[in-house]
Short mmCIF file of C-alpha atoms in Angstrom, two decimals:
data_model
loop_
_atom_site.label_atom_id
_atom_site.label_comp_id
_atom_site.label_asym_id
_atom_site.label_seq_id
_atom_site.Cartn_x
_atom_site.Cartn_y
_atom_site.Cartn_z
CA ALA Y 16 120.06 74.81 -82.09
CA GLN Y 17 116.96 72.70 -82.41
CA LYS Y 18 117.31 69.50 -84.39
CA ILE Y 19 115.24 66.49 -85.42
CA THR Y 20 116.92 63.16 -86.13
CA GLN Y 21 115.31 60.28 -87.99
CA THR Y 22 117.83 57.47 -88.26
CA GLN Y 23 115.82 55.03 -90.38
CA PRO Y 24 116.04 55.91 -94.08
CA GLY Y 25 113.68 53.06 -94.95
CA MET Y 26 111.41 50.62 -93.15
CA PHE Y 27 109.65 47.55 -94.51
CA VAL Y 28 106.58 45.95 -92.95
CA GLN Y 29 103.86 43.52 -93.97
CA GLU Y 30 100.18 44.34 -93.96
CA LYS Y 31 98.47 44.15 -90.56
CA GLU Y 32 101.75 44.35 -88.69
CA ALA Y 33 102.68 47.23 -86.39
CA VAL Y 34 105.69 49.43 -87.14
CA THR Y 35 107.61 52.03 -85.13
CA LEU Y 36 109.29 54.99 -86.80
CA ASP Y 37 112.00 56.59 -84.69
CA CYS Y 38 112.44 60.27 -83.97
CA THR Y 39 114.77 62.01 -81.53
CA TYR Y 40 114.92 65.74 -80.98
CA ASP Y 41 117.19 68.30 -79.44
CA THR Y 42 115.98 71.53 -77.89
CA SER Y 43 116.69 73.72 -74.90
CA ASP Y 44 113.11 75.03 -74.82
CA GLN Y 45 110.75 73.85 -72.08
CA SER Y 46 107.66 74.34 -74.24
CA TYR Y 47 107.60 72.75 -77.66
CA GLY Y 48 105.40 70.74 -79.98
CA LEU Y 49 106.21 67.59 -81.91
CA PHE Y 50 104.44 66.56 -85.09
CA TRP Y 51 104.35 63.65 -87.48
CA TYR Y 52 103.40 64.10 -91.11
CA LYS Y 53 102.87 61.61 -93.94
CA GLN Y 54 103.94 62.55 -97.45
CA PRO Y 55 102.78 60.34 -100.34
CA SER Y 56 104.46 60.60 -103.71
CA SER Y 57 101.93 63.29 -104.68
CA GLY Y 58 103.76 65.68 -102.35
CA GLU Y 59 101.01 66.74 -99.97
CA MET Y 60 102.13 66.85 -96.34
CA ILE Y 61 99.37 65.16 -94.34
CA PHE Y 62 99.15 65.85 -90.59
CA LEU Y 63 99.02 62.66 -88.52
CA ILE Y 64 99.55 63.42 -84.85
CA TYR Y 65 100.76 66.04 -82.39
CA GLN Y 66 102.36 65.88 -78.94
CA GLY Y 67 102.88 68.89 -76.69
CA SER Y 68 105.84 68.91 -74.34
CA TYR Y 69 103.56 69.31 -71.33
CA ASP Y 70 101.08 66.65 -72.39
CA GLU Y 71 101.13 63.87 -69.82
CA GLN Y 72 99.42 61.31 -72.00
CA ASN Y 73 100.85 59.93 -75.21
CA ALA Y 74 98.90 61.21 -78.20
CA THR Y 75 96.76 58.83 -80.21
CA GLU Y 76 94.84 59.32 -83.46
CA GLY Y 77 93.18 56.17 -84.76
CA ARG Y 78 95.89 53.74 -85.84
CA TYR Y 79 98.62 56.26 -85.00
CA SER Y 80 100.13 56.71 -81.57
CA LEU Y 81 103.12 58.69 -80.42
CA ASN Y 82 105.49 57.12 -77.90
CA PHE Y 83 106.74 60.24 -76.14
CA GLN Y 84 109.72 59.81 -73.81
CA LYS Y 85 110.64 63.29 -72.69
CA ALA Y 86 113.74 62.39 -70.71
CA ARG Y 87 115.18 60.56 -73.70
CA LYS Y 88 113.98 63.28 -76.08
CA SER Y 89 112.28 60.78 -78.32
CA ALA Y 90 108.91 60.91 -80.06
CA ASN Y 91 108.45 57.68 -81.97
CA LEU Y 92 105.43 57.11 -84.21
CA VAL Y 93 103.69 53.75 -83.91
CA ILE Y 94 101.39 52.63 -86.71
CA SER Y 95 99.24 49.67 -85.78
CA ALA Y 96 97.78 47.24 -88.33
CA SER Y 97 99.68 48.62 -91.33
CA GLN Y 98 97.81 49.02 -94.62
CA LEU Y 99 99.11 49.20 -98.18
CA GLY Y 100 98.03 52.84 -98.28
CA ASP Y 101 100.46 53.62 -95.46
CA SER Y 102 103.37 53.35 -97.90
CA ALA Y 103 104.82 56.86 -97.98
CA MET Y 104 107.53 59.12 -96.53
CA TYR Y 105 107.06 60.02 -92.87
CA PHE Y 106 108.47 63.16 -91.30
CA CYS Y 107 108.93 64.07 -87.68
CA ALA Y 108 108.94 67.81 -86.97
CA MET Y 109 109.25 70.21 -84.06
CA LEU Y 110 107.80 73.68 -83.76
CA GLN Y 111 110.55 76.25 -83.22
CA ALA Y 112 109.80 79.57 -81.49
CA GLY Y 113 106.12 79.03 -82.15
CA THR Y 114 106.52 79.71 -85.85
CA ALA Y 115 108.80 77.46 -87.91
CA LEU Y 116 108.60 73.70 -88.16
CA ILE Y 117 111.97 71.97 -88.13
CA PHE Y 118 111.80 68.66 -90.01
CA GLY Y 119 113.88 65.52 -89.92
CA LYS Y 120 115.12 63.87 -93.11
CA GLY Y 121 112.23 61.44 -93.15
CA THR Y 122 111.69 57.69 -93.20
CA THR Y 123 110.32 55.84 -96.21
CA LEU Y 124 107.80 53.21 -95.16
CA SER Y 125 107.00 50.36 -97.53
CA VAL Y 126 104.05 48.09 -96.73
CA SER Y 127 103.78 44.81 -98.60
CA SER Y 128 100.93 42.31 -98.90
CA ASP J 24 85.58 73.29 -95.26
CA ALA J 25 88.28 74.12 -97.79
CA GLY J 26 91.76 73.10 -96.83
CA VAL J 27 94.97 74.82 -97.85
CA THR J 28 95.05 75.42 -101.61
CA GLN J 29 98.11 76.16 -103.69
CA SER J 30 98.64 77.13 -107.31
CA PRO J 31 100.04 76.29 -109.72
CA THR J 32 100.66 72.60 -109.02
CA HIS J 33 103.50 72.25 -111.52
CA LEU J 34 105.56 74.77 -113.44
CA ILE J 35 108.77 74.96 -115.43
CA LYS J 36 110.90 78.11 -115.54
CA THR J 37 114.20 79.09 -117.10
CA ARG J 38 117.23 80.24 -115.13
CA GLY J 39 117.10 83.95 -114.40
CA GLN J 40 113.32 84.16 -114.61
CA GLN J 41 110.96 85.07 -111.80
CA VAL J 42 108.15 82.96 -110.37
CA THR J 43 105.11 83.62 -108.19
CA LEU J 44 103.41 80.89 -106.20
CA ARG J 45 100.07 81.35 -104.48
CA CYS J 46 98.45 79.97 -101.34
CA SER J 47 95.04 80.27 -99.74
CA PRO J 48 94.98 79.19 -96.09
CA LYS J 49 92.47 76.92 -94.46
CA SER J 50 89.28 78.65 -93.42
CA GLY J 51 89.71 80.26 -90.02
CA HIS J 52 93.51 80.44 -90.25
CA ASP J 53 95.32 83.77 -90.37
CA THR J 54 98.98 82.76 -90.70
CA VAL J 55 100.81 81.41 -93.73
CA SER J 56 104.26 79.81 -93.79
CA TRP J 57 106.27 78.74 -96.82
CA TYR J 58 108.65 75.80 -97.02
CA GLN J 59 111.05 74.55 -99.69
CA GLN J 60 111.55 70.82 -100.05
CA ALA J 61 114.38 69.62 -102.28
CA LEU J 62 114.24 66.09 -103.61
CA GLY J 63 114.98 63.54 -100.90
CA GLN J 64 115.10 66.12 -98.12
CA GLY J 65 112.80 67.39 -95.40
CA PRO J 66 111.10 70.77 -95.89
CA GLN J 67 113.06 73.90 -95.00
CA PHE J 68 111.32 76.96 -93.54
CA ILE J 69 111.44 80.03 -95.80
CA PHE J 70 109.27 82.58 -93.95
CA GLN J 71 105.99 83.16 -92.18
CA TYR J 72 103.41 85.89 -92.72
CA TYR J 73 100.91 87.19 -90.20
CA GLU J 74 98.88 90.39 -90.37
CA GLU J 75 100.38 91.08 -93.79
CA GLU J 76 103.91 91.24 -92.41
CA GLU J 77 106.85 88.85 -92.43
CA ARG J 78 106.99 87.48 -88.91
CA GLN J 79 110.02 85.21 -89.14
CA ARG J 80 112.44 84.23 -91.86
CA GLY J 81 114.61 81.19 -92.39
CA ASN J 82 118.04 81.06 -93.98
CA PHE J 83 117.03 82.04 -97.51
CA PRO J 84 118.43 84.86 -99.68
CA ASP J 85 116.56 88.04 -100.49
CA ARG J 86 115.63 86.59 -103.88
CA PHE J 87 112.85 84.92 -101.93
CA SER J 88 110.14 87.38 -100.99
CA GLY J 89 106.53 87.16 -100.03
CA HIS J 90 103.31 88.94 -99.44
CA GLN J 91 100.15 88.38 -97.47
CA PHE J 92 96.85 89.94 -98.49
CA PRO J 93 93.99 91.17 -96.27
CA ASN J 94 92.08 87.93 -96.94
CA TYR J 95 95.10 86.02 -95.48
CA SER J 96 96.13 84.50 -98.80
CA SER J 97 99.81 84.70 -99.64
CA GLU J 98 102.29 84.76 -102.48
CA LEU J 99 105.86 83.53 -102.65
CA ASN J 100 108.08 85.25 -105.20
CA VAL J 101 111.46 84.01 -106.28
CA ASN J 102 113.63 86.23 -108.49
CA ALA J 103 116.65 85.36 -110.62
CA LEU J 104 115.90 81.66 -110.52
CA LEU J 105 118.76 79.21 -110.13
CA LEU J 106 118.82 75.53 -110.99
CA GLY J 107 119.04 74.85 -107.26
CA ASP J 108 115.65 76.46 -106.70
CA SER J 109 114.04 73.41 -108.27
CA ALA J 110 111.95 71.95 -105.46
CA LEU J 111 108.51 71.36 -104.03
CA TYR J 112 107.22 74.53 -102.39
CA LEU J 113 104.78 73.90 -99.58
CA CYS J 114 102.43 76.34 -97.94
CA ALA J 115 101.27 75.78 -94.37
CA SER J 116 98.46 77.59 -92.65
CA SER J 117 97.88 78.04 -88.95
CA SER J 118 96.20 80.33 -86.47
CA ILE J 119 98.29 82.44 -84.14
CA GLY J 120 95.48 82.72 -81.63
CA THR J 121 95.15 79.00 -81.00
CA GLY J 122 98.83 78.37 -80.39
CA PRO J 123 101.08 75.54 -81.52
CA THR J 124 98.74 72.58 -81.48
CA GLY J 125 98.69 69.90 -84.09
CA ASN J 126 95.25 70.82 -85.31
CA THR J 127 96.43 74.25 -86.40
CA ILE J 128 99.22 73.49 -88.88
CA TYR J 129 97.97 72.15 -92.19
CA PHE J 130 99.81 71.96 -95.50
CA GLY J 131 98.69 72.33 -99.08
CA GLU J 132 99.54 69.91 -101.86
CA GLY J 133 102.51 72.00 -102.92
CA SER J 134 103.82 73.57 -106.10
CA TRP J 135 106.45 71.63 -108.00
CA LEU J 136 108.95 74.07 -109.52
CA THR J 137 111.48 72.93 -112.11
CA VAL J 138 114.17 75.39 -113.21
CA VAL J 139 115.91 74.52 -116.48
#
């Protein structure tokens, strides 16, 4: 069965520092997609970045980059130059059978000044 | 370009009652998925609708049902509400034709349901 594991319940970082949020996944599929979402306290799930299993380059979107290590089945999110507004819950997810997203339990990121 | 819209944003229901939640997908998207997110947990897939039919279903009882309309909007219905149904219900829209890329799965702001 497909599974997403996020082992960091909470992470703390100071403004302008970089932070890495860990994500490992388990799947027997050859083709899959990995996503990161940000969820503020308001509840909205905000798309951050996507990595396809066949993508040779690591995905980047502004301050967000995905460190994709296929052999280790890891897809860590790197946020550069953290901002106070980055404080939120972050979820790693994998697309299952092209339809359902399977989510990890999330990591709470707290950014301090 | 309107994103995914959901209504209502908050609601309180009594055990045993029924509730209907609504979702309009992002412009250009034809597929709607529903997720339940309990407090402190990641979202759990309920079901997905495409071409007005349920395409895939997660591990949820038949009390959870849905519908998709010709304009691609969707409803989630929950009957015989239990206290454990209290959660944030998220709608996600995507487009079957463009495949599983990150730019095609967007979420709404969710509907907070409290069952008392």
